[in-house]
Structure formats: structure tokens, C-alpha cells
Short mmCIF file of C-alpha atoms in Angstrom, two decimals:
data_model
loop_
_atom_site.label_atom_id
_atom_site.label_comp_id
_atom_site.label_asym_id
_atom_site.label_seq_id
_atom_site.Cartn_x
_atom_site.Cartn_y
_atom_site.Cartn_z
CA UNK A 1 -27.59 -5.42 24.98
CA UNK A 2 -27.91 -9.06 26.10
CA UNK A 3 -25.16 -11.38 26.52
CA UNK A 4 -25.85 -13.14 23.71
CA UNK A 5 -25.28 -10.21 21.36
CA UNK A 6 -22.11 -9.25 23.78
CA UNK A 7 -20.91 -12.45 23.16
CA UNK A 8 -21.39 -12.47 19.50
CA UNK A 9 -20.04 -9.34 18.85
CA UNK A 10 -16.95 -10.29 20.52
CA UNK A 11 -16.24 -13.26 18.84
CA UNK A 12 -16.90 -11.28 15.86
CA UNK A 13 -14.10 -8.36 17.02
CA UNK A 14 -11.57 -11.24 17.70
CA UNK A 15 -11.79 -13.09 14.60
CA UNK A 16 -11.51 -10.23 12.66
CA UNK A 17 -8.10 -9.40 14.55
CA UNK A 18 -7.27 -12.76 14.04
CA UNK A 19 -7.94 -12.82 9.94
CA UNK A 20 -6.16 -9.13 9.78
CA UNK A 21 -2.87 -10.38 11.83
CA UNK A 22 -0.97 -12.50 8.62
CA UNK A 23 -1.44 -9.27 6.29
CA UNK A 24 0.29 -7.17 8.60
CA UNK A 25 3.06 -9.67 9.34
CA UNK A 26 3.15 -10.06 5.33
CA UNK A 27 3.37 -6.21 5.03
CA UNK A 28 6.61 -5.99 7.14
CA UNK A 29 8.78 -8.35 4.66
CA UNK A 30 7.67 -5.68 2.06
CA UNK A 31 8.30 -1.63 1.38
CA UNK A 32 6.39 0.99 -1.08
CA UNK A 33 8.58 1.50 -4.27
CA UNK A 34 7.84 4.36 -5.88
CA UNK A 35 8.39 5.39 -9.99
CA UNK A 36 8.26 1.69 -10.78
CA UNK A 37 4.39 0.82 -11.09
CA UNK A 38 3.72 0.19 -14.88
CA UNK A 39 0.37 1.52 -15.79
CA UNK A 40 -2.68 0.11 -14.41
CA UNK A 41 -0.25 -2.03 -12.33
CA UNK A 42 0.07 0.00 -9.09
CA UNK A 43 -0.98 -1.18 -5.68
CA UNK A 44 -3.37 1.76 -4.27
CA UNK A 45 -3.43 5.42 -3.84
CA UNK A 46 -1.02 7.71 -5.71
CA UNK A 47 0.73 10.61 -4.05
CA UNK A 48 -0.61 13.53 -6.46
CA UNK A 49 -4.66 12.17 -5.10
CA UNK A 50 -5.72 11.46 -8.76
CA UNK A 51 -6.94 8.02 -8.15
CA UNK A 52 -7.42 6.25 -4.77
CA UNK A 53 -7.38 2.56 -5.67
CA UNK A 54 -5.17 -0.19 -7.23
CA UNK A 55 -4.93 -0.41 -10.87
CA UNK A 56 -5.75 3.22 -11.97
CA UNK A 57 -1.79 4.32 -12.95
CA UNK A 58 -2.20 6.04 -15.95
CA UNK A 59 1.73 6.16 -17.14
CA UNK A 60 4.54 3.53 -16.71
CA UNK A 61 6.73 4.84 -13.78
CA UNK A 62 5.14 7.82 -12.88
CA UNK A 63 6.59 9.19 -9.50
CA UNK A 64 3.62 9.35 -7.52
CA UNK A 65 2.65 5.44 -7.84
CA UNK A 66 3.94 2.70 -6.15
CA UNK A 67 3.78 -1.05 -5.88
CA UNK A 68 4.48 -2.99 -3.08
CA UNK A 69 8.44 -5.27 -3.16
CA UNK A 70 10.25 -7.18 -1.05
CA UNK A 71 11.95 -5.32 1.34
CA UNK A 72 14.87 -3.79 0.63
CA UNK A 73 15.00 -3.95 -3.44
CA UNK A 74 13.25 -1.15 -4.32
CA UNK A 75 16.61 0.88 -5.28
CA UNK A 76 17.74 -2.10 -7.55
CA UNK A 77 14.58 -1.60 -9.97
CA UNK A 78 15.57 2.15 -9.37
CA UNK A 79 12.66 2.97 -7.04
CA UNK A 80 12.04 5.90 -4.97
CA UNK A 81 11.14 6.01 -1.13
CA UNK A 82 8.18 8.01 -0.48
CA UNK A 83 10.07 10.95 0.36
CA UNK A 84 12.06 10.50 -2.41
CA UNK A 85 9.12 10.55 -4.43
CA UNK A 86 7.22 13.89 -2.88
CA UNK A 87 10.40 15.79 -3.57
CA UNK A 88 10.85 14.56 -7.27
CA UNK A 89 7.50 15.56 -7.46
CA UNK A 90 8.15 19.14 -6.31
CA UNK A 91 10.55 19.42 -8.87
CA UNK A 92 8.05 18.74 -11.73
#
């Protein structure tokens, strides 16, 4: 590889860490709040592994998705932590 390439492909690594650093920074203000998602309103995966991407909740509040909230209100909207919501699930 020449140093061109070396160099590009650095610059390429570090801007990418760069773009990536305010999501994760965003992501700490915020929790996963489980049984809240209204359908087709959830943020990603559910726990059950029906669906893998945002959007796909079938019901209102089903236990297994979740939507991102500020941090720290999830039990006001009567939300479940993830292992809150694994072991409602087992009792389905």
C-alpha cells in the first residue's frame, strides 16, 4: 500500500470517529423504554427477534419493543427496563 492510500484511509478512519462521537454522547442523555412503542413507532430490534429494524411494531405497547426517552422517564410513561421486559415476557 502506498502512502497515499495510507494516508487516505486514515483520514477516512478518523472522520468517521469523528461523525460517530455526537450520537454516542446523544445516546447517554437517553435509556431503552420498553412496553411503550406504539405500533410501527419503535426504534429498532424487538426482544422476541421478529423484526430487526425501526418501525416494524406490530401492537401498541407490546413488551418486547422499545423506543428510545430521555433518561430517567421511562417509569413515568410506565415503561419497562430491558430486564424488566425479558421477564414479563417469560411470563406470557
Amino acid at each position: 500500500m502506498n502512502q497515499k492510500a495510507l494516508l487516505a484511509a486514515a483520514t477516512s478512519l478518523m472522520s468517521l470517529a469523528l461523525l460517530s462521537s455526537p450520537a454516542l454522547a446523544q445516546n447517554a442523555t437517553k435509556e431503552k423504554c420498553f412496553g411503550i412503542a406504539k405500533a410501527g413507532q419503535n426504534d429498532c430490534a424487538n426482544l422476541s427477534g421478529t423484526h430487526s429494524c425501526a418501525g416494524q411494531a406490530k401492537v401498541d405497547n407490546g413488551k418486547d419493543e422499545w423506543k428510545y426517552v430521555a433518561a430517567g422517564t421511562c417509569k413515568t410513561m410506565n415503561g419497562m427496563t430491558m430486564d424488566e421486559a425479558k421477564a414479563a415476557m417469560k411470563k406470557s
